[in-house]
Amino acid sequence: MLSAGPTPRISTDEWAFRIVTASGSQTTWTWDQFLALPIEDVHTDIHCVTRWSKLGTSWRGVSVDTLLSAVDTDAEFVMAHSYGGYTTNVPMEDLLGGKAWVAFEFDGAPLEPEHGGPARLLVPHLYFWKSAKWVNALVMQDRDRPGFWEQNGYHLHGDPWQEERYW
């Protein structure tokens, strides 16, 4: 498990998730409000930039499509923010259309803090650094800006099939 810093420990009582539009408008969910949204089971492969893949993983979470249906935006890029200060940029087209979730279970159990619990972004068709652990916000952007690893030499996009690892 790679992390950019210490493992944040966030209780579900204090957990909140926000979507912030480019105009600054915010939509926020508490843990209970989040769990009341439609929940999906996701079975997918995941890929790490360090060259390992895990096939046939099982997750539960809320589709980013569902979360973004609550806001009015025409932004083309998003910056995912996490407890602990981690950020990663993701094009909107890689989050919509059933491609991404905010996941809270892995293999039938709540996500452990070391794996990003209580909730992490899951964007399985991109390298796993784009699946931000401890995610707490998606902030809309009018242009692509690099997040934490992208500022440190990782590719802006991160497609494993194109081997988009580094600049």
Coordinates of C-alpha atoms in Angstrom, one line a residue:
M1 CA 0.0 0.0 0.0
L2 CA 1.6 3.2 -1.2
S3 CA 0.6 6.5 0.4
A4 CA 2.0 10.0 0.1
G5 CA 1.9 10.6 3.9
P6 CA 0.5 9.2 7.2
T7 CA -2.7 7.3 7.1
P8 CA -5.6 9.5 8.1
R9 CA -8.1 8.0 10.6
I10 CA -11.5 9.5 9.8
S11 CA -14.6 8.2 11.7
T12 CA -17.8 8.1 9.7
D13 CA -19.3 10.5 12.2
E14 CA -16.9 13.2 11.0
W15 CA -16.7 12.1 7.4
A16 CA -18.2 14.5 4.8
F17 CA -18.0 14.5 1.0
R18 CA -18.3 17.7 -1.1
I19 CA -18.7 18.5 -4.7
V20 CA -17.6 22.1 -5.5
T21 CA -18.4 23.7 -8.8
A22 CA -16.2 26.2 -10.6
S23 CA -18.5 29.0 -9.4
G24 CA -17.9 27.8 -5.8
S25 CA -21.3 26.2 -5.2
Q26 CA -21.1 23.2 -2.9
T27 CA -23.1 20.1 -2.4
T28 CA -22.2 18.1 0.8
W29 CA -23.2 14.6 2.0
T30 CA -22.7 13.2 5.5
W31 CA -21.9 9.5 5.9
D32 CA -25.6 8.7 6.5
Q33 CA -26.8 10.8 3.5
F34 CA -24.1 9.2 1.3
L35 CA -25.2 5.7 2.3
A36 CA -28.9 6.6 1.4
L37 CA -27.9 7.1 -2.2
P38 CA -28.1 4.3 -4.7
I39 CA -25.3 1.8 -4.0
E40 CA -23.7 -0.3 -6.7
D41 CA -21.6 -3.4 -6.7
V42 CA -18.5 -3.1 -8.9
H43 CA -16.4 -6.0 -10.1
T44 CA -13.2 -4.9 -11.9
D45 CA -9.5 -5.2 -12.3
I46 CA -7.2 -2.6 -10.8
H47 CA -3.7 -1.5 -11.9
C48 CA -0.8 0.2 -10.0
V49 CA 1.8 2.4 -11.6
T50 CA 4.4 0.2 -9.9
R51 CA 3.5 -2.6 -12.3
W52 CA 1.1 -4.8 -10.4
S53 CA -2.5 -5.6 -11.3
K54 CA -5.2 -7.3 -9.2
L55 CA -7.8 -9.0 -11.2
G56 CA -11.5 -9.5 -10.3
T57 CA -11.7 -7.2 -7.3
S58 CA -15.1 -6.5 -5.7
W59 CA -16.2 -3.1 -4.4
R60 CA -19.4 -1.3 -3.2
G61 CA -19.9 2.3 -3.6
V62 CA -21.9 5.2 -5.0
S63 CA -21.4 6.0 -8.7
V64 CA -19.8 9.4 -9.4
D65 CA -22.6 9.8 -12.0
T66 CA -25.1 9.8 -9.1
L67 CA -23.1 12.3 -7.1
L68 CA -22.6 14.6 -10.1
S69 CA -26.3 14.5 -10.9
A70 CA -26.8 16.7 -7.8
V71 CA -24.8 19.6 -9.3
D72 CA -25.0 21.7 -12.4
T73 CA -21.6 21.9 -14.1
D74 CA -20.0 21.9 -17.5
A75 CA -16.5 21.5 -16.1
E76 CA -14.2 19.3 -18.1
F77 CA -11.8 18.5 -15.2
V78 CA -12.0 17.6 -11.6
M79 CA -9.5 17.7 -8.8
A80 CA -10.1 15.0 -6.2
H81 CA -9.2 16.0 -2.7
S82 CA -8.5 13.7 0.3
Y83 CA -8.2 14.0 4.0
G84 CA -4.5 14.4 4.6
G85 CA -4.1 16.9 1.7
Y86 CA -3.6 14.5 -1.3
T87 CA -5.0 15.6 -4.6
T88 CA -5.2 14.1 -8.1
N89 CA -6.7 15.5 -11.3
V90 CA -9.1 13.5 -13.4
P91 CA -10.8 14.5 -16.7
M92 CA -14.6 14.5 -16.3
E93 CA -15.0 12.1 -19.1
D94 CA -13.1 9.5 -17.0
L95 CA -15.5 9.9 -14.1
L96 CA -18.9 9.8 -16.0
G97 CA -20.7 7.0 -17.8
G98 CA -20.3 4.3 -15.2
K99 CA -16.5 4.6 -15.0
A100 CA -16.0 5.8 -11.4
W101 CA -17.4 5.4 -7.8
V102 CA -16.8 6.6 -4.3
A103 CA -16.2 3.1 -2.8
F104 CA -16.6 2.2 0.9
E105 CA -16.3 -1.6 0.8
F106 CA -13.8 -4.0 -0.7
D107 CA -14.5 -7.8 -0.8
G108 CA -17.5 -7.4 1.3
A109 CA -15.9 -5.6 4.2
P110 CA -15.6 -1.9 5.1
L111 CA -12.5 -0.2 3.6
E112 CA -9.7 -0.3 6.2
P113 CA -7.9 3.1 6.7
E114 CA -4.8 1.8 5.1
H115 CA -6.8 1.2 1.9
G116 CA -8.5 4.6 2.0
G117 CA -11.4 3.9 4.3
P118 CA -13.9 5.0 5.1
A119 CA -14.2 5.9 1.4
R120 CA -12.0 6.2 -1.6
L121 CA -12.4 7.2 -5.2
L122 CA -12.4 4.2 -7.6
V123 CA -11.4 4.9 -11.2
P124 CA -10.4 1.4 -12.2
H125 CA -9.6 2.1 -15.9
L126 CA -6.8 4.5 -14.8
Y127 CA -3.7 3.8 -12.7
F128 CA -4.6 3.5 -9.0
W129 CA -3.0 6.8 -7.9
K130 CA -6.1 8.3 -9.5
S131 CA -8.3 6.4 -7.1
A132 CA -7.7 8.8 -4.3
K133 CA -7.7 7.2 -0.8
W134 CA -9.7 9.1 1.9
V135 CA -11.5 11.2 -0.7
N136 CA -13.5 14.0 0.7
A137 CA -14.2 16.3 -2.3
L138 CA -14.4 16.6 -6.1
V139 CA -13.7 20.2 -7.2
M140 CA -14.6 21.2 -10.7
Q141 CA -11.9 22.9 -12.8
D142 CA -12.1 24.7 -16.1
R143 CA -8.7 23.3 -17.2
D144 CA -6.5 20.4 -16.3
R145 CA -4.1 21.1 -13.4
P146 CA -1.8 18.5 -11.9
G147 CA -2.4 16.9 -8.5
F148 CA 0.1 15.7 -6.0
W149 CA 1.8 12.8 -8.0
E150 CA 1.3 14.7 -11.3
Q151 CA 3.4 17.6 -9.9
N152 CA 6.0 15.1 -9.0
G153 CA 6.4 13.6 -12.5
Y154 CA 3.5 11.2 -12.9
H155 CA 1.5 11.4 -16.1
L156 CA -1.5 13.8 -16.2
H157 CA -3.9 11.1 -17.3
G158 CA -2.6 7.6 -16.2
D159 CA -4.1 5.1 -18.6
P160 CA -2.5 1.7 -17.9
W161 CA -3.1 0.4 -21.4
Q162 CA -1.1 3.3 -22.8
E163 CA 1.5 3.0 -20.0
E164 CA 0.9 6.6 -19.1
R165 CA 3.1 6.4 -16.0
Y166 CA 5.4 9.5 -16.1
W167 CA 5.8 12.7 -18.1

